[in-house]
PDB file of C-alpha atoms in Angstrom:
ATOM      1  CA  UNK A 156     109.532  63.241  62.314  1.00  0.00           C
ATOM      2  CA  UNK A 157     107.850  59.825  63.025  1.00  0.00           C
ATOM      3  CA  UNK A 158     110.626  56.932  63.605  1.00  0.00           C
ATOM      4  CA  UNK A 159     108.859  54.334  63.332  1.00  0.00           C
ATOM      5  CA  UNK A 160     107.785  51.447  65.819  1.00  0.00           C
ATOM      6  CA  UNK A 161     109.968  50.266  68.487  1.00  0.00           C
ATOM      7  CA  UNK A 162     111.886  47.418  67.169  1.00  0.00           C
ATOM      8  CA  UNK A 163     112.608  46.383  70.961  1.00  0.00           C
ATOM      9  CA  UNK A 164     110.388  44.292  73.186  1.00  0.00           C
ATOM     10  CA  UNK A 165     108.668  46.607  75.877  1.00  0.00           C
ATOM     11  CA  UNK A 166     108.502  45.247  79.363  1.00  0.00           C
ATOM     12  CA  UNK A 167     107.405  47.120  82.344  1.00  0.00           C
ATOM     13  CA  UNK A 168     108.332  44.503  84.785  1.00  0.00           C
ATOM     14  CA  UNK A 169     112.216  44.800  83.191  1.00  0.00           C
ATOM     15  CA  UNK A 170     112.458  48.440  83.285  1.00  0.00           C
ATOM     16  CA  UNK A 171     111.195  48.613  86.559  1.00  0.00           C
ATOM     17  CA  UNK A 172     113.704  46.176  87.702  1.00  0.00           C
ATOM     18  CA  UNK A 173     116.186  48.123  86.207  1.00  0.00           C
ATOM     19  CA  UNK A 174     115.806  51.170  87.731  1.00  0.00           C
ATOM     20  CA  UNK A 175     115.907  49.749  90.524  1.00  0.00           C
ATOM     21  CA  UNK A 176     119.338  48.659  90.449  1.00  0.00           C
ATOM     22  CA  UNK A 177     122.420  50.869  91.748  1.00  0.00           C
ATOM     23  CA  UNK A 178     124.293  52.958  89.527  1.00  0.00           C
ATOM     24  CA  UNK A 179     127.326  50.788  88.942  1.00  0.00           C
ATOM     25  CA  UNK A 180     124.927  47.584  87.803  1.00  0.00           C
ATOM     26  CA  UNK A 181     123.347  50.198  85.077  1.00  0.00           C
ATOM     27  CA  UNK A 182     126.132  51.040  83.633  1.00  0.00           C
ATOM     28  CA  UNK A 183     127.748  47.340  83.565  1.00  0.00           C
ATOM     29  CA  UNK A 184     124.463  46.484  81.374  1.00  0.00           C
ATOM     30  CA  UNK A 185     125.072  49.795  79.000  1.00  0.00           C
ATOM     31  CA  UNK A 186     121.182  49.995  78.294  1.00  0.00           C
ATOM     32  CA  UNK A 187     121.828  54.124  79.107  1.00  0.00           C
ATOM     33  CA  UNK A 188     124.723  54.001  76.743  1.00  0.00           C
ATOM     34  CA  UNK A 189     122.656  52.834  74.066  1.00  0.00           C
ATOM     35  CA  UNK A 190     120.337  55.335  74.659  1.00  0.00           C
ATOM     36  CA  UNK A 191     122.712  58.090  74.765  1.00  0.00           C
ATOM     37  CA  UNK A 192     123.611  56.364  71.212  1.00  0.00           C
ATOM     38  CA  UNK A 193     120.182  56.541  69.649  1.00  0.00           C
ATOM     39  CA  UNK A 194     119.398  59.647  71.238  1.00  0.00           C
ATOM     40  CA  UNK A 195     123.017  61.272  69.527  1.00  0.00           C
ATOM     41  CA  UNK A 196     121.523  60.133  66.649  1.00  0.00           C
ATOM     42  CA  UNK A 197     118.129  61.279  66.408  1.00  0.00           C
ATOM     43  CA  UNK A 198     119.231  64.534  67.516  1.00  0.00           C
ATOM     44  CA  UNK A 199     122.221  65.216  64.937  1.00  0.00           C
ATOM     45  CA  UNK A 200     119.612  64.392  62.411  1.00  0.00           C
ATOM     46  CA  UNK A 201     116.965  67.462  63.940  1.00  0.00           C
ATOM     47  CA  UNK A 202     119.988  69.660  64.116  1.00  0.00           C
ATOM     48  CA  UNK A 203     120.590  68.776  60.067  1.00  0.00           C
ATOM     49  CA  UNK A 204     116.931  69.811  59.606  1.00  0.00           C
ATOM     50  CA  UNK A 205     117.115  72.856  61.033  1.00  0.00           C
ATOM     51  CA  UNK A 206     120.144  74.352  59.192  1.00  0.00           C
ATOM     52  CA  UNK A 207     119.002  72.975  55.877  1.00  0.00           C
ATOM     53  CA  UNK A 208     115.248  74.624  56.674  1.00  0.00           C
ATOM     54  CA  UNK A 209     117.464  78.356  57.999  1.00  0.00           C
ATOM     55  CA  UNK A 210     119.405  78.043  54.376  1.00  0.00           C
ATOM     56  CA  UNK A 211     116.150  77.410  52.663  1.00  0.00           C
ATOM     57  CA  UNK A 212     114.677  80.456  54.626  1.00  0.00           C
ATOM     58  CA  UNK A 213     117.718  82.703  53.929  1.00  0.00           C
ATOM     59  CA  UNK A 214     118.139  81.715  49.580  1.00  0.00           C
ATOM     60  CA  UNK A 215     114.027  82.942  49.644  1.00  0.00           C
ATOM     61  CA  UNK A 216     114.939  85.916  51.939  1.00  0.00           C
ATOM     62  CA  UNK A 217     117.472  86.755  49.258  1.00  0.00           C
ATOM     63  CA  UNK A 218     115.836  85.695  46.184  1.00  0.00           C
ATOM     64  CA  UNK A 219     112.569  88.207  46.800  1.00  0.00           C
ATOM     65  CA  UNK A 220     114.808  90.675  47.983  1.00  0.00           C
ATOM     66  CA  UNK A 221     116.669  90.580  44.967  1.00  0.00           C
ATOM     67  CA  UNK A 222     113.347  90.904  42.830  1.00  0.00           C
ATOM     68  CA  UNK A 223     112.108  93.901  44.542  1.00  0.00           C
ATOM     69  CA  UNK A 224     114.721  95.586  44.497  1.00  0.00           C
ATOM     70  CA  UNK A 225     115.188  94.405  40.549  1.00  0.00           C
ATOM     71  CA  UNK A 226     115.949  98.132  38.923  1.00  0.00           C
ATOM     72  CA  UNK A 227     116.227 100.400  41.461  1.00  0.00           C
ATOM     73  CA  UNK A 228     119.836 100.542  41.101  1.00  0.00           C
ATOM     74  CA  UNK A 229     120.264 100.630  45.411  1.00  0.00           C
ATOM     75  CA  UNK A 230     120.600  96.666  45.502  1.00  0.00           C
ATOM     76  CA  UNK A 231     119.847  94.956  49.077  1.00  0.00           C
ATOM     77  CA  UNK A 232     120.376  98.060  50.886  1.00  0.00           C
ATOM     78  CA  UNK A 233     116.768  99.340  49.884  1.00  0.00           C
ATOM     79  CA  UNK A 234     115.220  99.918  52.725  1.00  0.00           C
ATOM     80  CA  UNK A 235     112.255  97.640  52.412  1.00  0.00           C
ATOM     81  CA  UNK A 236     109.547  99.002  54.773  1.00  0.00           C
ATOM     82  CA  UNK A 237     108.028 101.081  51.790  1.00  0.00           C
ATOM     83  CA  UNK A 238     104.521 100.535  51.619  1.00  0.00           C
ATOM     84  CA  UNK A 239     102.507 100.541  55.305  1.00  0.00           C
ATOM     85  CA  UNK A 240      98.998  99.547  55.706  1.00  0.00           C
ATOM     86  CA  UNK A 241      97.789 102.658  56.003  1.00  0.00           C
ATOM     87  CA  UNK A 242      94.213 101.656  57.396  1.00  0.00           C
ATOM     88  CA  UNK A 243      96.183  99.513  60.313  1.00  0.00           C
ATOM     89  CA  UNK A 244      98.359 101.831  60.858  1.00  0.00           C
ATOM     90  CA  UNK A 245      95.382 104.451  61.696  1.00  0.00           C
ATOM     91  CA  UNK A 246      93.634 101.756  63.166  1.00  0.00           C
ATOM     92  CA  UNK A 247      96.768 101.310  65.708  1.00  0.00           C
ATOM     93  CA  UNK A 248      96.815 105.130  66.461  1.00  0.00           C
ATOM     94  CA  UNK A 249      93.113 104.924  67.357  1.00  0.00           C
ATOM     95  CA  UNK A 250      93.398 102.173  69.452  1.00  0.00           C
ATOM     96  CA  UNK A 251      96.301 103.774  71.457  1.00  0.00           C
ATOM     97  CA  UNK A 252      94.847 107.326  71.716  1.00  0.00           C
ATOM     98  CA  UNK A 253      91.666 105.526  72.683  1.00  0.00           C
ATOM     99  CA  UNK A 254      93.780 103.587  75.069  1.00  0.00           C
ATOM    100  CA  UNK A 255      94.924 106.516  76.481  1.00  0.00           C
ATOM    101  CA  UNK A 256      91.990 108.230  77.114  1.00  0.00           C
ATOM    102  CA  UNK A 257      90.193 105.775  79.240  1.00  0.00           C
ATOM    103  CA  UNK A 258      93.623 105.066  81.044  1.00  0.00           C
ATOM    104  CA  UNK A 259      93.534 109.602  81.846  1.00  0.00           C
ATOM    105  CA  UNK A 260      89.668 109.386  82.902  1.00  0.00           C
ATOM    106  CA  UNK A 261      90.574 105.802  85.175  1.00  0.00           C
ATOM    107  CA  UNK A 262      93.271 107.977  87.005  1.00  0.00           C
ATOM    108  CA  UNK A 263      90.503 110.968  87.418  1.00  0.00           C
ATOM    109  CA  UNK A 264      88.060 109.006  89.145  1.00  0.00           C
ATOM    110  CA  UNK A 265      91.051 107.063  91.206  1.00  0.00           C
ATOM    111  CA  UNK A 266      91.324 110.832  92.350  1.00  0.00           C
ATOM    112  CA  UNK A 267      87.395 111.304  92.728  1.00  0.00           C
ATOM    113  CA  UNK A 268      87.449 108.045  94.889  1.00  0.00           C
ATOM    114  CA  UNK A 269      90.341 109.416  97.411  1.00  0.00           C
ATOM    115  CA  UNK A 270      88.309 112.493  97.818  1.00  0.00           C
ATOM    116  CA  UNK A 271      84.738 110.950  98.322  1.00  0.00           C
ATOM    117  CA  UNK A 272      87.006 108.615 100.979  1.00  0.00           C
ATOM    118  CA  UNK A 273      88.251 111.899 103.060  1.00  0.00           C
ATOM    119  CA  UNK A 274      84.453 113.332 102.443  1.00  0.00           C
ATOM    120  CA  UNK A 275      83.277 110.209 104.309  1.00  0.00           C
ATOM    121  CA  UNK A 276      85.549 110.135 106.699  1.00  0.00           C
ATOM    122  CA  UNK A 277      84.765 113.620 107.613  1.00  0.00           C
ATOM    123  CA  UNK A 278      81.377 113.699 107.828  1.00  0.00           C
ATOM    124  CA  UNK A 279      80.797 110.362 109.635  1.00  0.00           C
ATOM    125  CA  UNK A 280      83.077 112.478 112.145  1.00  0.00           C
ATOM    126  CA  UNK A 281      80.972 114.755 112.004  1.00  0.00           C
ATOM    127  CA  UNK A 282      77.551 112.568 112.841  1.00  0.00           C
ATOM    128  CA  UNK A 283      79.691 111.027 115.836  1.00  0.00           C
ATOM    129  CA  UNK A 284      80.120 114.587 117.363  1.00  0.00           C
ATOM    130  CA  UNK A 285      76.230 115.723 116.802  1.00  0.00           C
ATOM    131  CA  UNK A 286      75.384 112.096 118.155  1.00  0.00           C
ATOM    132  CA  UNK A 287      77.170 112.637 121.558  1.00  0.00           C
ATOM    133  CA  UNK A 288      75.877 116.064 121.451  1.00  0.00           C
ATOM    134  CA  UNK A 289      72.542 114.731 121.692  1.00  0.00           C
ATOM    135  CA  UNK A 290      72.894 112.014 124.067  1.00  0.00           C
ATOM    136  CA  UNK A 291      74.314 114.769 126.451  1.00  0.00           C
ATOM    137  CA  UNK A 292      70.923 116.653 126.377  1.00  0.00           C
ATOM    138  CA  UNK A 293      69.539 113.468 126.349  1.00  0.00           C
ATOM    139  CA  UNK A 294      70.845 112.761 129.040  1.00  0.00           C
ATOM    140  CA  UNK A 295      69.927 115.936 131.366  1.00  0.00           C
ATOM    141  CA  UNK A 296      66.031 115.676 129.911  1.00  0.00           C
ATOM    142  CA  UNK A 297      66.065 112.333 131.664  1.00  0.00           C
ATOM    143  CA  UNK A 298      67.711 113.711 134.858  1.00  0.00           C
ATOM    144  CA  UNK A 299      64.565 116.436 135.222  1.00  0.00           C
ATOM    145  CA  UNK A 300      62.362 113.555 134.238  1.00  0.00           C
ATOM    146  CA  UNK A 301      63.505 111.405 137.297  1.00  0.00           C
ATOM    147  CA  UNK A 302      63.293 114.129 139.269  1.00  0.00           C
ATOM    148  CA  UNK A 303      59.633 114.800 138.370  1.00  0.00           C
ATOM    149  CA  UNK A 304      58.660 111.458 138.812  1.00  0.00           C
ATOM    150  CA  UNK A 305      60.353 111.552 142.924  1.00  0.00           C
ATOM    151  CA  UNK A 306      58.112 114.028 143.527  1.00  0.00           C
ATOM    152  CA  UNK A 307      54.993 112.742 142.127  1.00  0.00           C
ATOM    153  CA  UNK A 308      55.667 109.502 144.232  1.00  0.00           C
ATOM    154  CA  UNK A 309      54.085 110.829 147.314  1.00  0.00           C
ATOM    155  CA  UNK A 310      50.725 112.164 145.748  1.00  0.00           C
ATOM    156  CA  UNK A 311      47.451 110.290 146.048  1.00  0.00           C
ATOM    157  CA  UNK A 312      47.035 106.933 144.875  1.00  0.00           C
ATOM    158  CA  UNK A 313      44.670 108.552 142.313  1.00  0.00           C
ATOM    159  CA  UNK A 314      47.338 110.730 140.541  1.00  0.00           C
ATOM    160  CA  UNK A 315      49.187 107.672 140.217  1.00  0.00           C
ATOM    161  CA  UNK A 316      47.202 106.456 137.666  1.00  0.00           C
ATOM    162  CA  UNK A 317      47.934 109.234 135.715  1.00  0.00           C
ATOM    163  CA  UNK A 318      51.237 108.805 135.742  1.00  0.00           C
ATOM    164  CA  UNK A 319      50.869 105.153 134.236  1.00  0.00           C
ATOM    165  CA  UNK A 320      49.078 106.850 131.531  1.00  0.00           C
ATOM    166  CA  UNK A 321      51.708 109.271 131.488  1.00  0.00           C
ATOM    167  CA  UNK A 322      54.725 106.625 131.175  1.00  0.00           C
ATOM    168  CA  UNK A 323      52.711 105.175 128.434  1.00  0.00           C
ATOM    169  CA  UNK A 324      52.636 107.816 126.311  1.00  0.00           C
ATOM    170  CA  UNK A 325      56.204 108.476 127.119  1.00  0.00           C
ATOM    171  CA  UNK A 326      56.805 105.220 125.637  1.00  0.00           C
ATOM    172  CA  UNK A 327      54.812 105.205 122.860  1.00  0.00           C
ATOM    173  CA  UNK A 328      56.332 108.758 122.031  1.00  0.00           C
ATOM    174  CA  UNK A 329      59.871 106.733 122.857  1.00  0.00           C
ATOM    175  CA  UNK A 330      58.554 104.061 120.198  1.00  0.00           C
ATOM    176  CA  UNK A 331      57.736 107.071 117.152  1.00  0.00           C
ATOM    177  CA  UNK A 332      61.051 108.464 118.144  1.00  0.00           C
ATOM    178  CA  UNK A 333      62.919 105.321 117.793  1.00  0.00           C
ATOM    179  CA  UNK A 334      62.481 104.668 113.961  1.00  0.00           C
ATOM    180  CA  UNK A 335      63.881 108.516 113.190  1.00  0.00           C
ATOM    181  CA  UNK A 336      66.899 107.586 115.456  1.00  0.00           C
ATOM    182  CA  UNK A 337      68.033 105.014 113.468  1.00  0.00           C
ATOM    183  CA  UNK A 338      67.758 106.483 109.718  1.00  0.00           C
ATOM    184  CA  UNK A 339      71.006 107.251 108.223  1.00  0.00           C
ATOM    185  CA  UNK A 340      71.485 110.505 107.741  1.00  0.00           C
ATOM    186  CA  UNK A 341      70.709 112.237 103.971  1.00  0.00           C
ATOM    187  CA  UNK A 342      74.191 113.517 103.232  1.00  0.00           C
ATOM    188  CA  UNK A 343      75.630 110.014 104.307  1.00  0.00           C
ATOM    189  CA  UNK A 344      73.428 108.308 101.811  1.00  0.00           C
ATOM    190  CA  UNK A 345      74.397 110.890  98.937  1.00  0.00           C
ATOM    191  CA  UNK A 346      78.121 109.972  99.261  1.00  0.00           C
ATOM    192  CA  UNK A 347      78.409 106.192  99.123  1.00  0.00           C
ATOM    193  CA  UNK A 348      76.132 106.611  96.541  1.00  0.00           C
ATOM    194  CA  UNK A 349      78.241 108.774  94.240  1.00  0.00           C
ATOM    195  CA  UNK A 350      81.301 106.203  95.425  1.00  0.00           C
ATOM    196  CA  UNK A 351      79.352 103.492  93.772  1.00  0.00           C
ATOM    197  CA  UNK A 352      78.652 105.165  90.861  1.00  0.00           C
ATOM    198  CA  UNK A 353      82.542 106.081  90.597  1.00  0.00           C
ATOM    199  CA  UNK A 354      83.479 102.937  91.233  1.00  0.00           C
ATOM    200  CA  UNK A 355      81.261 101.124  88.235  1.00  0.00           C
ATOM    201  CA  UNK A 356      82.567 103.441  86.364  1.00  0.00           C
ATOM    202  CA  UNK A 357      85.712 102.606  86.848  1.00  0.00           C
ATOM    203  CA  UNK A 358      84.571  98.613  86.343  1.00  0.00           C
ATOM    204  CA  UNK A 359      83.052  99.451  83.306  1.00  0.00           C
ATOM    205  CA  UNK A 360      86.452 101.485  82.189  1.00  0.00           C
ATOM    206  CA  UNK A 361      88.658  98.541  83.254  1.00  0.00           C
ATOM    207  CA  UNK A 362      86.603  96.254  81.028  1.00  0.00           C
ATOM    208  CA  UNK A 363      87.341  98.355  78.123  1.00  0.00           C
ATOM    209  CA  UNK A 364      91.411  98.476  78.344  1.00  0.00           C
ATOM    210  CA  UNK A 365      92.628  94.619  77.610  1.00  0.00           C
ATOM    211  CA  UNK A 366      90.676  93.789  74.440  1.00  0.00           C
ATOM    212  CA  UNK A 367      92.355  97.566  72.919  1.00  0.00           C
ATOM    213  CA  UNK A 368      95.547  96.346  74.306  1.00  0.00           C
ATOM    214  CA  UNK A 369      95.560  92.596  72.303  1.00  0.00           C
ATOM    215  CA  UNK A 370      94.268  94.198  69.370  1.00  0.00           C
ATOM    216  CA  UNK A 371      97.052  97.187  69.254  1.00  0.00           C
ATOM    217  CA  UNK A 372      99.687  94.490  70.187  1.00  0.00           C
ATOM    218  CA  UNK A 373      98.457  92.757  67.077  1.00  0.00           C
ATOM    219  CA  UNK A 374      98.642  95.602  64.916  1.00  0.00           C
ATOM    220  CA  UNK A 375     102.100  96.369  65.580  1.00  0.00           C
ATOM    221  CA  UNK A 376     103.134  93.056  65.629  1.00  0.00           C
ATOM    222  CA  UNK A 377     101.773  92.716  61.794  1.00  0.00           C
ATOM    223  CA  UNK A 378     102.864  96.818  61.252  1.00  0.00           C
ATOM    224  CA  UNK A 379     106.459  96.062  62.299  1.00  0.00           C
ATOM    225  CA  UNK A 380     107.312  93.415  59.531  1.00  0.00           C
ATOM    226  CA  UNK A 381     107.356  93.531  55.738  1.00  0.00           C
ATOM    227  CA  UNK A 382     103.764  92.274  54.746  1.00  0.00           C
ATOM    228  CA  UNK A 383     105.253  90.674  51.503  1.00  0.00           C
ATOM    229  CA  UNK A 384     106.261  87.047  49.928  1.00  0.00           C
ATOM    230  CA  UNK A 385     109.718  87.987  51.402  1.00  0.00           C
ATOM    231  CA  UNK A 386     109.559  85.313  54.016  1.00  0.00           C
ATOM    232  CA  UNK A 387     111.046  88.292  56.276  1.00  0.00           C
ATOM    233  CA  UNK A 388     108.650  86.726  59.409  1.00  0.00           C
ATOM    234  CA  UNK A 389     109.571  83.225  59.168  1.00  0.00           C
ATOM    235  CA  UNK A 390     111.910  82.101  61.795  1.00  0.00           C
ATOM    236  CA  UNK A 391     113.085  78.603  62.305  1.00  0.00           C
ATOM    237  CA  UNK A 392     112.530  76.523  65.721  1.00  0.00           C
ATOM    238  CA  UNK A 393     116.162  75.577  67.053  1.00  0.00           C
ATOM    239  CA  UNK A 394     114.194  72.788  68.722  1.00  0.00           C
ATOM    240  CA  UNK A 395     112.113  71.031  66.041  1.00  0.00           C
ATOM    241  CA  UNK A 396     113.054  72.070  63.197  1.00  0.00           C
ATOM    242  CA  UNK A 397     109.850  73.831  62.467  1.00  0.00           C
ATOM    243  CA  UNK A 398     109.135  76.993  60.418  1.00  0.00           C
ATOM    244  CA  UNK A 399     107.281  79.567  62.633  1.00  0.00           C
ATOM    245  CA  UNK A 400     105.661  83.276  61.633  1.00  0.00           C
ATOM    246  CA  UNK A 401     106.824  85.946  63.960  1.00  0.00           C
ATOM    247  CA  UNK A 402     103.641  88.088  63.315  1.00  0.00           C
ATOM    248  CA  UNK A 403     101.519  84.771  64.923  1.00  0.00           C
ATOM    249  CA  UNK A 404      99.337  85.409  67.262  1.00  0.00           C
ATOM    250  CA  UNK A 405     100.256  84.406  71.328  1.00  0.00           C
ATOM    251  CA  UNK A 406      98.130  81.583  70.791  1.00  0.00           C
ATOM    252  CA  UNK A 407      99.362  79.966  67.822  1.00  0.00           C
ATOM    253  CA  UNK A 408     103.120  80.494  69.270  1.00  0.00           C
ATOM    254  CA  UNK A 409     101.868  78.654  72.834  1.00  0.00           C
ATOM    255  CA  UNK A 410     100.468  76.199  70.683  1.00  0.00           C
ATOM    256  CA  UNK A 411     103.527  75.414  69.150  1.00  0.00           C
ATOM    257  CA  UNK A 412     105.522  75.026  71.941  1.00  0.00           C
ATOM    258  CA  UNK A 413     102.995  72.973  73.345  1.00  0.00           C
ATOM    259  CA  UNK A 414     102.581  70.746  70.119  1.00  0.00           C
ATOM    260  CA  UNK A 415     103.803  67.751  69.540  1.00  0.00           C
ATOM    261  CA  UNK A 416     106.685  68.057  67.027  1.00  0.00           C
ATOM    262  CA  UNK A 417     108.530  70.478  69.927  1.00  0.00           C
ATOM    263  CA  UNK A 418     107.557  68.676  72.839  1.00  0.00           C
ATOM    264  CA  UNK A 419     108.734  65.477  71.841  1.00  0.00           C
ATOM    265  CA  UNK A 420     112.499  67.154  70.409  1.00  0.00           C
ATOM    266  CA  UNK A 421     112.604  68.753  73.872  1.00  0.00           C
ATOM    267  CA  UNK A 422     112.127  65.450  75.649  1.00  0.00           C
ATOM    268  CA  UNK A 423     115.074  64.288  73.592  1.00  0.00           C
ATOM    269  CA  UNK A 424     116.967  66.745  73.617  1.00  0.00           C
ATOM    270  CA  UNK A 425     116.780  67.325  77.387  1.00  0.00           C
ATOM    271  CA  UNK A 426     117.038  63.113  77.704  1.00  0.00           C
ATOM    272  CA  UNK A 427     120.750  63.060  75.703  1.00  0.00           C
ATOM    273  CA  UNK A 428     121.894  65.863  77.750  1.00  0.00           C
ATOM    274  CA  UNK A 429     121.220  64.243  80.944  1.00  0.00           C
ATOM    275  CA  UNK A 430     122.980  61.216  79.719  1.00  0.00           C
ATOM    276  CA  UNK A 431     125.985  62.730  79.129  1.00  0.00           C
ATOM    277  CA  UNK A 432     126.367  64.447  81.974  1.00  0.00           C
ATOM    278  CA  UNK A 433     126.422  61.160  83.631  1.00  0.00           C
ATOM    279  CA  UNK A 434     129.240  59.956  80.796  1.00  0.00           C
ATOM    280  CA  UNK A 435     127.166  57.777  78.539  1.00  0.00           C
ATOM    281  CA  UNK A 436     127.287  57.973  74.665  1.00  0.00           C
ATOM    282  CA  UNK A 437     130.777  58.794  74.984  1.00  0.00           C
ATOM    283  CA  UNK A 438     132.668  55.616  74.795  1.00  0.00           C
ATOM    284  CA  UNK A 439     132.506  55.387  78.776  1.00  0.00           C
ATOM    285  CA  UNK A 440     129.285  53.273  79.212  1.00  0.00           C
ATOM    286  CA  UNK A 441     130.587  49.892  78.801  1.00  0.00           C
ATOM    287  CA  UNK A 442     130.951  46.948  81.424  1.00  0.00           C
TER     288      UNK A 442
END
């Protein structure tokens, strides 16, 4: 589809100038107008391209049809899906059933997760209570303590001593004791562990499910249309012109539509039919 070189000067400076100028002025010049022209042109040519390349598509079409069905006395109406790539096709079935599987043993451990959440729940409930259980006898150990220590406040300045020594085995007793306080508790530990272990198992599960997916999606794409010289997959791009498979992969169909050949039609395309919205290439552009 290449047109050649420009065989008009390019100049920035000018176009700039030009688009500058208010919509009357452009049209008094007719520059759009002979874009519109062009751009008619170009265009009725692509459109010529792509119904000679859908004829050409449906005389083959027609022409292997005709040959395999050669003798069977059933003509065109043959239904032509008669052999199946049997090793795809149980490929397919595996992938799916496989599929299927990890997609039943994801939901189970969704399940295992909302329970192990409620488990949690309960039994950090359950620490809270046995906590402020404790502090409460805590709480009255300390009262007898104070108590203790009034009374030893007015014995001999010798028995005071004691009492230092006595406070500082208290705190280093308070020190031992401090270290146990703070573990977390056994049961605790056993269930965020089994969460984590759900929950990389459910990773690891997740991991599995897209690359079955593409591939099944590729099967049936190739499963669902005659594998043959029939030309049955071919489909012609209304844009370009362009012959495309419909068993291609989503990459080479992206890369298509980001190629070249359809890009640039586009452009033009989309170019002419802003044009003649705004009246040009239709005898109404002149000064």
């Amino acid at each position: 589809s290449d047109i050649g070189p420009n065989p008009y000067r390019v100049d920035d400076h000018a176009r700039e100038e030009f688009a500058s100028l208010p919509e009357h002025e452009k049209r008094r010049l007719g520059y759009e107008d002979m874009l519109a022209r062009k751009l008619q042109d170009l265009v009725r040519q692509c459109d010529r391209t792509v119904a000679r390349n859908k004829e050409k598509l449906r005389r083959e079409v027609a022409q292997a049809m005709k040959q395999r069905t050669a003798g069977s006395g059933k003509g065109n109406r043959e239904d032509l899906v008669v052999t199946v790539n049997e090793e795809m096709l149980e490929k397919c079935a595996s992938n799916v059933a496989k599929a299927t599987l990890i997609e039943e043993e994801m939901a189970t451990l969704v399940e295992k997760m909302e329970e192990l959440e409620e488990d949690e729940k309960k039994l950090l409930k359950s620490l809270e209570e046995e906590k402020s259980n404790g502090d409460g006898k805590d709480g009255s150990k300390e009262k007898k303590t104070e108590e203790k220590d009034g009374e030893e406040v007015a014995e001999p300045p010798k028995k005071k001593k004691k009492k230092s020594k006595d406070k500082s085995k208290d705190s280093a007793e308070e020190s031992a004791e401090t270290p146990a306080a703070k573990t977390v508790d056994p049961r605790l530990l056993e269930v965020q562990k089994t969460k984590l272990t759900t929950l990389l198992q459910l990773q690891s599960l997740s991991l599995q499910l897209p690359p079955l997916r593409d591939n099944t999606d590729n099967l049936l794409r190739q499963l669902q249309y005659l594998r043959s010289d029939t030309s049955t997959d071919k489909v012609v791009c209304d844009v370009s012109g362009n012959f495309m498979s419909s068993r291609d992969a989503d990459e080479r169909i992206a890369a298509h539509y980001a190629g070249k050949q359809y890009v640039g039609w586009k452009l033009v395309r989309d170019k002419l039919k802003e044009l003649q919205k705004k009246g040009m290439g239709l005898g109404g552009g002149g000064g």
